[in-house]
XYZ file of C-alpha atoms in Angstrom:
709
model
C 0.000 0.000 0.000
C 1.421 3.379 -0.987
C 1.325 5.853 1.905
C 3.722 8.648 0.952
C 2.018 12.030 0.772
C 2.858 14.508 -1.941
C 6.115 16.377 -1.357
C 5.135 19.917 -0.464
C 7.580 22.834 -0.514
C 10.319 20.937 -2.362
C 10.297 23.694 -4.953
C 8.104 26.524 -6.155
C 7.180 24.471 -9.197
C 6.196 21.519 -7.070
C 3.877 23.653 -4.973
C 2.318 25.159 -8.072
C 1.669 21.680 -9.404
C -0.622 20.927 -6.485
C -2.923 23.892 -7.029
C -5.128 21.858 -9.322
C -5.701 19.299 -6.570
C -6.264 21.559 -3.594
C -9.355 23.562 -2.800
C -7.295 26.548 -1.632
C -4.453 27.462 -3.974
C -1.378 28.690 -2.091
C 0.047 32.074 -2.878
C 3.533 32.267 -4.411
C 6.156 31.387 -1.827
C 7.848 34.752 -2.270
C 7.533 37.614 -4.688
C 10.579 37.614 -6.965
C 10.701 41.419 -7.015
C 9.527 42.098 -3.482
C 11.193 44.152 -0.822
C 13.506 42.614 1.786
C 12.127 41.453 5.100
C 12.297 44.228 7.691
C 12.556 44.074 11.462
C 9.162 45.786 11.811
C 7.622 42.790 9.982
C 8.105 40.777 13.167
C 4.962 42.404 14.496
C 2.997 41.335 11.406
C 4.077 37.718 11.388
C 1.415 35.158 12.293
C 1.475 31.442 12.923
C -1.200 28.792 12.387
C -0.839 25.555 14.314
C -2.211 23.100 16.883
C -4.730 21.596 14.430
C -7.476 19.368 15.816
C -9.293 17.247 13.241
C -12.893 16.396 14.110
C -13.626 12.689 14.675
C -15.465 12.417 11.346
C -12.644 14.208 9.519
C -14.866 16.994 8.200
C -13.648 20.009 10.220
C -10.401 21.321 11.613
C -10.011 23.629 14.591
C -6.672 25.385 14.781
C -4.891 28.238 16.547
C -3.725 31.477 14.944
C -1.146 33.371 16.982
C -0.282 36.996 16.278
C 1.657 39.776 17.989
C -0.155 42.734 19.525
C 2.615 45.290 19.297
C 1.087 48.031 21.443
C 0.279 45.546 24.201
C 3.688 43.831 23.993
C 2.174 40.356 23.957
C 1.171 37.480 21.753
C -2.493 36.725 21.193
C -4.002 33.441 20.048
C -7.493 32.579 18.874
C -9.175 29.448 17.562
C -10.616 29.195 14.087
C -12.718 26.486 12.478
C -12.440 25.420 8.838
C -13.853 22.743 6.583
C -11.274 20.003 6.088
C -11.786 20.067 2.315
C -10.714 23.711 2.161
C -14.095 25.017 1.029
C -15.603 28.160 2.475
C -14.116 30.665 4.865
C -12.662 29.819 8.237
C -14.644 31.042 11.242
C -13.273 32.443 14.467
C -14.990 30.564 17.293
C -13.359 32.154 20.351
C -13.623 35.664 21.711
C -10.981 38.098 20.404
C -10.866 39.653 23.880
C -9.002 36.696 25.375
C -6.347 34.282 24.185
C -7.423 30.717 23.464
C -5.371 27.657 22.558
C -5.080 23.852 22.612
C -8.326 22.893 20.818
C -9.466 19.271 20.853
C -12.743 17.512 20.108
C -14.930 15.414 22.337
C -15.950 11.968 21.030
C -18.611 12.184 18.308
C -17.600 15.804 17.709
C -20.342 17.349 19.857
C -18.059 19.775 21.677
C -14.818 21.606 21.111
C -12.623 21.885 24.195
C -9.986 24.586 24.552
C -8.002 26.524 27.112
C -8.355 30.261 27.635
C -7.353 33.001 30.030
C -10.860 34.456 30.003
C -12.344 35.065 33.465
C -14.985 32.748 34.866
C -18.134 34.840 35.478
C -19.489 32.235 37.854
C -16.328 32.114 39.916
C -16.316 28.311 39.881
C -12.519 28.091 39.963
C -12.714 25.402 37.306
C -9.419 26.336 35.736
C -8.844 27.408 32.177
C -10.780 24.713 30.269
C -13.801 25.783 28.221
C -16.356 24.020 26.007
C -18.217 25.035 22.848
C -21.244 23.223 21.383
C -20.446 22.080 17.846
C -23.514 19.958 16.952
C -25.742 23.021 16.652
C -25.239 26.765 16.110
C -22.532 27.711 18.563
C -23.398 29.745 21.618
C -21.264 31.039 24.440
C -18.369 28.982 25.720
C -19.056 27.334 29.071
C -17.270 25.472 31.817
C -18.070 22.064 33.202
C -18.931 21.656 36.854
C -16.390 19.544 38.705
C -13.666 19.710 36.071
C -10.377 20.911 37.558
C -7.874 19.859 34.913
C -7.353 19.068 31.249
C -10.117 16.655 30.186
C -9.477 13.279 28.548
C -12.729 11.745 27.283
C -13.489 8.038 27.300
C -14.054 6.569 23.811
C -17.821 6.353 24.362
C -17.945 9.935 25.634
C -19.454 8.995 29.006
C -16.531 9.868 31.252
C -13.822 12.466 31.642
C -10.497 11.713 33.269
C -8.129 14.416 34.422
C -5.343 15.038 36.897
C -5.154 17.795 39.449
C -2.938 18.722 42.401
C -4.195 16.966 45.533
C -2.652 17.954 48.871
C -2.581 15.105 51.401
C -4.064 17.393 54.017
C -3.838 20.896 55.429
C -0.267 21.835 56.369
C 0.394 22.308 60.065
C -0.079 25.800 61.426
C 3.205 27.502 62.300
C 3.892 27.997 65.982
C 5.990 30.753 67.506
C 7.730 31.077 70.861
C 6.635 34.683 71.165
C 4.763 37.463 69.434
C 8.115 39.038 68.600
C 9.192 35.833 66.827
C 5.933 35.777 64.842
C 6.411 39.400 63.734
C 9.998 38.707 62.752
C 8.991 35.769 60.577
C 6.020 37.526 58.994
C 8.171 40.540 58.087
C 10.731 38.417 56.254
C 10.597 39.248 52.525
C 13.383 36.991 51.245
C 13.612 33.321 50.322
C 14.847 30.373 52.306
C 15.190 26.759 51.265
C 16.947 23.596 52.329
C 16.318 21.573 49.173
C 18.472 21.209 46.088
C 16.015 21.724 43.208
C 14.907 25.194 44.182
C 14.734 26.953 40.801
C 13.825 26.194 37.217
C 13.854 28.277 34.079
C 10.561 30.043 33.234
C 9.134 28.824 36.552
C 11.392 30.804 38.855
C 11.987 29.694 42.424
C 10.201 26.483 43.361
C 8.475 25.220 46.496
C 9.903 22.177 48.243
C 9.588 19.230 45.799
C 9.978 16.773 48.686
C 6.918 18.022 50.553
C 3.523 16.879 49.169
C 1.841 19.826 50.875
C 4.160 22.316 49.182
C 4.027 20.484 45.837
C 0.786 18.478 45.839
C 0.817 15.365 43.634
C -1.344 15.309 40.503
C -3.763 12.449 41.119
C -6.209 10.920 38.619
C -9.890 11.859 38.836
C -13.030 10.609 37.111
C -15.973 12.845 36.199
C -19.253 12.147 34.370
C -19.198 13.784 30.942
C -22.120 16.007 31.866
C -20.243 17.314 34.909
C -20.880 16.948 38.607
C -18.698 15.664 41.409
C -15.332 14.174 40.455
C -14.144 10.966 42.076
C -10.469 10.433 42.924
C -9.082 7.225 41.391
C -5.472 7.245 42.610
C -3.575 8.017 45.799
C -0.034 7.774 44.520
C 1.586 10.697 46.280
C 3.387 11.660 43.041
C 2.334 13.035 39.665
C 0.354 11.045 37.112
C 0.518 12.219 33.496
C -0.204 11.108 29.934
C -3.679 9.711 30.594
C -4.920 7.322 27.899
C -8.269 5.478 27.873
C -8.486 1.815 26.922
C -10.755 1.150 23.911
C -13.473 -0.332 26.142
C -13.451 2.720 28.445
C -12.778 0.647 31.563
C -9.114 1.447 32.227
C -6.702 4.342 32.085
C -3.018 4.046 31.336
C -0.629 6.727 32.554
C 2.989 7.308 33.495
C 4.264 8.341 36.926
C 7.627 8.542 38.677
C 7.530 6.970 42.137
C 10.984 8.491 42.791
C 9.709 11.991 42.085
C 10.416 13.271 45.610
C 13.962 11.925 45.690
C 16.139 14.904 44.757
C 18.999 12.602 43.834
C 17.076 10.627 41.237
C 16.585 11.761 37.658
C 13.308 11.110 35.849
C 12.323 7.462 35.539
C 8.564 7.402 35.046
C 6.953 3.979 34.913
C 3.872 2.671 33.155
C 0.693 2.249 35.225
C -2.952 1.274 34.703
C -5.953 2.130 36.880
C -9.516 0.868 36.419
C -12.725 2.745 37.179
C -12.852 1.224 40.661
C -9.487 2.742 41.516
C -7.482 -0.498 41.386
C -3.949 0.457 40.317
C -1.560 -1.868 38.499
C 2.078 -0.845 38.137
C 3.406 -2.414 34.957
C 7.102 -1.426 35.014
C 9.910 -0.781 37.480
C 12.995 -1.161 35.333
C 14.865 2.166 35.540
C 13.525 3.363 32.194
C 11.759 6.670 31.692
C 8.440 6.187 29.855
C 5.948 8.659 28.379
C 2.964 8.994 26.032
C 1.221 5.610 26.424
C -1.235 4.499 23.719
C -3.490 1.426 23.703
C -3.618 -1.230 21.020
C -6.968 -1.440 19.218
C -8.011 -4.534 21.184
C -6.922 -3.131 24.543
C -4.516 -5.988 25.206
C -1.280 -4.046 24.806
C 0.247 -0.633 25.394
C 2.694 1.206 23.160
C 4.892 3.685 25.011
C 7.932 5.845 24.303
C 10.883 5.202 26.582
C 14.610 5.247 27.229
C 16.934 4.065 29.958
C 16.957 6.572 32.790
C 19.851 8.976 33.208
C 20.707 7.497 36.608
C 21.798 4.310 34.829
C 23.867 6.220 32.260
C 25.691 8.175 34.975
C 26.186 5.222 37.331
C 27.771 3.138 34.578
C 29.771 6.097 33.182
C 28.623 5.217 29.684
C 30.176 6.871 26.669
C 26.806 7.899 25.201
C 23.226 8.559 26.182
C 20.352 6.129 25.796
C 18.332 5.845 22.591
C 14.630 6.634 22.629
C 12.421 3.818 21.380
C 8.803 2.690 21.118
C 8.027 -0.352 23.255
C 5.008 -2.669 23.347
C 3.895 -4.034 26.736
C 1.266 -6.523 27.758
C -1.392 -4.332 29.413
C -2.123 -6.889 32.126
C 1.196 -8.441 33.116
C 3.530 -5.602 32.165
C 5.714 -7.949 30.115
C 7.749 -6.096 27.508
C 6.834 -7.772 24.244
C 8.991 -5.937 21.708
C 10.919 -2.835 20.780
C 9.368 -1.435 17.615
C 12.262 0.887 16.735
C 15.299 -1.106 17.909
C 16.770 -1.220 14.402
C 15.761 2.348 13.535
C 18.395 4.991 14.231
C 16.291 8.124 14.782
C 14.266 9.542 17.693
C 10.537 8.707 17.647
C 7.910 11.011 19.080
C 4.916 9.868 21.081
C 2.927 6.993 19.512
C -0.611 6.977 18.099
C -2.170 3.598 17.248
C -4.385 3.430 14.152
C -8.066 2.594 14.510
C -7.601 -0.889 13.055
C -4.582 -1.508 15.266
C -2.364 -2.260 12.323
C 0.123 0.576 12.665
C 1.718 2.907 15.178
C 2.218 6.454 13.880
C 4.754 8.943 15.246
C 6.826 11.957 14.185
C 10.602 12.252 14.012
C 13.330 14.590 12.837
C 15.378 13.410 9.880
C 18.242 15.378 8.295
C 16.831 18.848 8.873
C 13.196 17.847 8.286
C 10.415 16.525 10.518
C 8.001 13.942 9.157
C 5.372 11.354 9.984
C 6.457 7.728 10.277
C 4.725 4.453 11.024
C 5.550 0.901 12.005
C 3.383 -2.203 12.262
C 2.170 -2.758 15.820
C 3.380 -6.331 15.549
C 6.846 -5.205 14.501
C 8.640 -4.670 11.218
C 10.453 -1.937 9.318
C 9.720 1.731 9.998
C 8.124 3.514 7.025
C 8.357 7.240 6.308
C 4.868 8.504 5.486
C 5.428 12.148 4.520
C 8.256 13.654 2.523
C 9.746 16.916 1.285
C 12.070 19.624 2.546
C 9.824 20.858 5.331
C 8.976 20.299 8.967
C 5.611 18.857 9.916
C 4.114 18.512 13.370
C 1.005 18.508 15.570
C -0.500 15.559 13.693
C -4.202 15.030 14.394
C -6.081 12.020 12.955
C -9.749 11.422 12.267
C -11.367 8.647 14.267
C -11.066 6.127 11.429
C -7.551 7.289 10.476
C -8.626 8.162 6.963
C -7.442 11.779 7.294
C -4.746 13.698 9.145
C -4.267 17.408 9.859
C -0.869 18.896 10.590
C 1.177 22.082 10.794
C 3.779 22.615 8.095
C 6.643 25.074 7.802
C 9.464 25.530 5.305
C 12.262 28.092 4.858
C 10.038 30.498 2.917
C 6.785 29.492 4.629
C 5.885 30.311 8.242
C 3.521 27.890 9.946
C 0.243 26.916 8.253
C -2.300 24.102 8.602
C -2.830 21.353 6.034
C -4.987 18.230 5.731
C -4.240 15.015 3.834
C -5.865 11.673 3.208
C -4.229 8.602 4.703
C -4.529 5.651 2.369
C -3.456 3.876 -0.769
C -4.255 6.842 -3.006
C -3.198 9.663 -0.692
C -1.727 11.972 -3.337
C -3.254 15.296 -2.344
C -2.715 17.710 0.502
C -5.205 20.493 1.162
C -3.913 23.791 2.445
C -6.332 25.307 4.954
C -4.532 28.498 5.957
C -2.432 31.289 4.479
C -2.168 33.491 7.533
C 0.852 35.369 6.158
C -0.371 35.692 2.589
C -0.413 39.501 2.577
C 3.071 39.761 4.057
C 4.573 37.137 1.751
C 3.128 38.916 -1.268
C 5.185 42.027 -0.398
C 8.568 40.542 0.382
C 11.265 38.501 -1.270
C 12.615 35.665 0.841
C 15.764 33.666 0.275
C 15.731 29.891 -0.247
C 18.537 27.945 1.433
C 20.884 25.710 -0.500
C 21.762 22.376 1.105
C 25.448 21.696 1.728
C 27.242 18.431 2.459
C 30.868 18.417 3.524
C 33.423 16.423 5.471
C 34.891 17.262 8.864
C 38.651 16.720 9.320
C 38.081 13.185 10.663
C 35.956 12.281 7.634
C 32.533 12.636 9.264
C 29.852 13.825 6.837
C 28.094 16.983 8.044
C 25.027 18.713 6.653
C 24.434 22.436 6.462
C 22.654 25.153 4.510
C 23.552 28.467 2.987
C 20.876 31.147 2.892
C 22.061 33.484 0.106
C 22.117 37.210 0.708
C 19.646 39.418 -1.108
C 21.228 40.280 -4.433
C 23.856 37.563 -4.229
C 25.167 36.293 -7.562
C 28.535 34.928 -8.623
C 30.779 37.654 -9.922
C 29.287 40.308 -7.648
C 32.296 40.321 -5.342
C 32.698 39.068 -1.792
C 29.690 39.165 0.532
C 29.817 39.195 4.345
C 28.774 35.951 6.024
C 27.303 35.095 9.416
C 27.755 31.587 10.813
C 24.794 30.614 13.008
C 24.956 27.713 15.490
C 21.879 26.107 17.028
C 21.061 25.403 20.662
C 20.857 22.068 22.403
C 23.316 20.721 21.495
C 20.819 17.944 20.768
C 18.715 19.990 18.387
C 18.937 20.661 14.677
C 18.632 23.346 12.055
C 16.804 22.548 8.872
C 13.943 23.338 6.577
C 11.866 25.665 8.689
C 11.106 29.372 8.586
C 13.546 31.541 10.540
C 12.748 35.230 10.880
C 16.216 36.264 12.006
C 17.969 34.296 9.261
C 15.743 35.836 6.587
C 16.291 39.252 8.165
C 20.064 38.856 7.854
C 19.789 37.655 4.255
C 17.599 40.657 3.450
C 20.316 42.929 4.860
C 22.906 41.496 2.492
C 24.506 38.790 4.630
C 25.167 35.233 3.561
C 23.854 33.049 6.388
C 25.548 29.701 6.990
C 23.927 27.268 9.407
C 25.040 23.699 10.030
C 24.205 20.625 12.068
C 27.488 19.620 13.722
C 27.919 16.532 15.824
C 25.452 16.276 18.721
C 22.672 17.381 16.350
C 19.608 15.156 16.085
C 18.201 13.551 12.953
C 21.430 11.813 11.892
C 21.508 8.708 14.078
C 22.778 7.756 17.513
C 26.520 7.837 16.746
C 26.235 11.400 15.442
C 23.915 12.450 18.283
C 26.452 11.501 20.942
C 29.498 12.663 18.972
C 30.502 15.300 21.539
C 30.221 13.046 24.615
C 33.137 13.667 26.963
C 33.812 17.211 25.824
C 32.087 19.933 23.842
C 34.066 22.273 21.618
C 36.119 19.646 19.794
C 34.277 17.574 17.181
C 31.512 20.167 16.981
C 34.029 22.977 16.467
C 35.765 21.015 13.727
C 32.417 20.438 12.049
C 31.272 24.069 11.973
C 34.665 25.305 10.792
C 34.695 22.690 8.046
C 31.356 24.199 7.011
C 32.939 27.656 6.907
C 35.764 26.394 4.692
C 33.290 24.625 2.418
C 31.202 27.778 2.090
C 34.248 29.867 1.222
C 35.154 27.399 -1.524
C 31.637 27.384 -2.969
C 30.527 31.007 -2.586
C 32.104 34.421 -2.986
C 32.591 35.267 0.681
C 34.573 38.211 1.983
C 36.643 36.362 4.587
C 37.507 39.655 6.304
C 33.803 40.218 7.043
C 32.647 37.011 8.708
C 30.608 36.869 11.920
C 29.682 34.016 14.251
C 26.671 33.738 16.538
C 24.449 31.377 18.466
C 22.103 31.150 21.449
C 22.274 28.794 24.450
C 24.540 25.935 23.334
C 25.094 28.024 20.214
C 26.147 30.867 22.524
C 28.557 28.523 24.276
C 29.993 27.453 20.933
C 30.332 31.124 19.944
C 32.429 31.731 23.060
C 34.471 28.652 22.207
C 35.017 29.666 18.574
C 36.463 33.064 19.463
C 38.969 31.386 21.808
C 40.135 29.043 19.049
C 40.379 31.287 15.980
C 40.619 34.927 14.949
C 38.987 34.335 11.563
C 35.770 36.125 12.553
C 35.494 39.896 12.538
C 32.683 39.924 15.103
C 30.586 37.659 17.305
C 27.226 37.722 19.065
C 26.918 35.322 22.018
C 23.361 34.804 23.240
C 22.675 33.169 26.628
C 26.218 31.825 26.519
C 28.141 29.514 28.841
C 31.788 30.302 29.520
C 32.676 28.235 32.599
C 31.298 24.727 33.037
C 32.654 24.458 36.582
C 30.651 27.424 37.850
C 27.692 26.579 35.607
C 27.331 23.183 37.270
C 25.988 24.605 40.524
C 24.134 27.690 39.300
C 22.156 26.231 36.361
C 18.842 24.431 36.865
C 19.914 21.209 35.099
C 23.235 19.738 36.293
C 22.462 16.449 34.533
C 24.310 17.312 31.321
C 27.546 17.934 33.177
C 27.225 14.713 35.203
C 26.621 12.608 32.103
C 28.240 14.172 29.023
C 31.299 15.414 30.964
C 31.571 12.298 33.160
C 30.904 13.872 36.512
C 30.661 16.984 38.703
C 33.626 19.309 39.260
C 34.631 17.729 42.565
C 35.427 14.466 40.789
C 38.753 14.339 38.939
C 37.440 13.109 35.604
C 34.525 15.515 35.640
C 36.698 18.489 36.573
C 39.173 17.708 33.809
C 36.477 17.548 31.126
C 34.565 20.572 32.409
C 37.686 22.718 32.480
C 39.032 21.728 29.088
C 35.670 22.573 27.473
C 35.311 25.947 29.244
C 35.916 28.967 26.969
C 36.998 31.117 29.948
C 40.059 28.876 30.436
C 41.133 29.560 26.855
C 40.225 33.261 26.745
C 43.821 34.545 26.672
C 44.508 36.230 23.365
C 40.900 36.547 22.162
C 40.611 39.423 19.677
C 37.065 39.103 18.281
C 34.700 42.006 19.123
C 31.757 40.333 20.858
C 28.255 41.341 21.813
C 26.665 39.462 24.727
C 22.863 39.319 25.055
C 21.251 37.628 28.051
C 18.098 37.460 30.159
C 18.671 38.430 33.771
C 16.252 35.757 35.055
C 17.762 32.949 32.981
C 18.083 29.856 35.169
C 19.071 27.486 32.343
C 22.193 29.526 31.558
C 22.547 32.038 34.411
C 23.729 35.465 33.370
C 26.923 35.211 35.411
C 28.206 32.892 32.673
C 28.173 35.703 30.121
C 29.490 38.144 32.714
C 32.667 36.076 33.081
C 33.398 36.071 29.369
C 32.542 39.756 29.025
C 35.007 40.698 31.760
C 37.678 38.444 30.223
C 37.388 40.345 26.937
C 37.225 43.818 28.464
C 40.257 43.053 30.649
C 42.159 42.311 27.455
C 40.848 45.517 25.844
C 38.804 43.603 23.285
C 35.708 45.535 22.122
C 32.741 43.979 23.892
C 29.208 45.028 24.719
C 26.695 43.529 27.152
C 22.924 43.898 26.690
C 20.834 42.581 29.601
C 17.071 42.025 29.587
C 15.264 42.218 32.957
C 12.688 39.631 34.004
C 13.611 37.444 31.030
C 14.228 33.715 31.240
C 16.077 31.479 28.781
C 13.104 31.661 26.437
C 9.614 33.117 26.200
C 10.706 36.742 25.801
C 8.203 39.512 25.190
C 7.872 40.831 21.618
C 9.499 44.173 22.460
C 12.569 42.464 23.900
C 12.804 40.053 20.987
C 12.709 42.930 18.514
C 15.274 44.906 20.488
C 17.581 41.895 20.650
C 17.438 41.461 16.863
C 17.922 45.213 16.386
C 20.993 45.448 18.612
C 22.481 42.406 16.887
C 21.951 43.993 13.465
C 23.652 47.138 14.725
C 26.612 45.075 15.893
C 26.955 43.350 12.523
C 26.715 46.677 10.729
C 29.407 48.124 12.951
C 31.923 45.309 12.563
C 31.085 43.629 9.261
C 30.261 46.926 7.500
C 27.756 45.432 5.078
C 25.835 48.654 4.459
C 27.220 48.809 0.946
C 25.516 45.537 0.051
C 22.242 46.083 1.908
C 20.800 48.143 -0.940
C 21.418 45.509 -3.594
């Protein structure tokens, strides 16, 4: 049976060829005589995503996110469209409040979503709202007794959810005197005696060991029409990933019984609870499991999992554990098979087809993200979708005849599409063009794929985004090398505003996937284990040399930049070479020894560097990979940008490198953003960060002469 969908976005001609098959013809990817992308366009850019296909496959609810410039925030609303692309999409949520995460109830009678709108009844039911969809829609409403994200039973009779459940009221504090009480009540600082006391984008945390301070998320059962919820579990730790059995009598979930042990990394097990509250723990093997899905007959469970990090660290392994899809007997907990043991990529969470024949999942592959499937009984993994693009948020109809998804490509921001799943699935229907007006005005650059060898012979993939006006014979152009975060992430065929902005300003933009990147197999993924800044540095510099050979690059006007791990690698690059005329280090690490104790995730240092700094092997690896140790003689002018509330890469890391450069009289500038974590910045701060970076490039790479081409 042929299952490969048509290859969207592989070229302009290919997209045009599909217009005769789709109900909504896409606009040209980019006007060939349009203006360059401008920084102010950031406020116009929209994104369509989070599609939810109705059970009968006839309608798609999706989220459109835009930027409200004057309010310095992002706003999202839910729209509803016919899955065949006919007619106009309808906004179904109030424009006064953001709404997201749409999903359908069984039989398609209601649309469920989350929203920050206030509850006029004051029920305290959380952020979940319902809309009637089987008759002309009225006002959104809440459901009595629902205190969490609803998961409906297949027959629509029951709702399961989890919510924080304190074991009891905490004891009242007692004081030796009124003076002592006043002293305590006037204290406006923080105190803690636990290790995991902060986390990025969550700030400072309550005691994770104390179930009163951090109540466990227990499983509850509620009639679909609302009422009083009944507690099904008393675990004392968080349940997540609820999944109903096909007969509606059991719920599978994952939970980590070691959650309150601060010295144990995540190792969630697989559990099942029935409607009477009888709990069956299926695994206790040191693996970390997530996203359970039932087989069609309810006899088995498919779950994503990997060996827990505690095992990797204890055995001092020379690589991390692969992620795989496992099949378990739903009664005994016996592991029956590993569906992806011979497949060398990283599967996402599983979805089992209605007939039980296949397990579907997404995965990154060589700069793209696609849909894959494997027979539930085992066999080879098949790639279902294709093309130079990234797909995600797959949502299937009840009978698995149709699928909705979000798609993005280098010249296409996110939009929603629908395709048939079957032997003759040749067509894809485009449902949205949320940036059609903007794309009609501008000219975007299309990246060219590069393949080159690192000094040790390893094949590395990268892309060059040509500068606006670039053509052979035009003379040397400035180039900016960009390096991604992670390091276990990947660049590829997706829309990047800042890359297109640089290309529009006349810069060649080189971006590569050095070792540690995902989508190239396990050996490549763990290629920097034991020390960062070595194989990965060789890889990115091999990309620079390859680009210089292939394109007309002005080697006196090259810049290097990255954020997070890419910021670390930027700091490393400027300590190893003076080939770059300028650098921009975003959220950058300079000293792994100090980072170990001030960052919110020490795990990477304990595993990929073989231990903490008080152990000889760990200290040796942490020091030799620390840019600050090699900072003597750096000459590259460097801009540092950082959020002051960043707990993933605390700002003191950039401060160290900044001082090292200024002490050596190297031009350096530090731009700090208050109340900003590692990610999730406000629009104004994002725009300012891009603006100040452009100013830095203009100052040191002096590309103004090419920006008008």
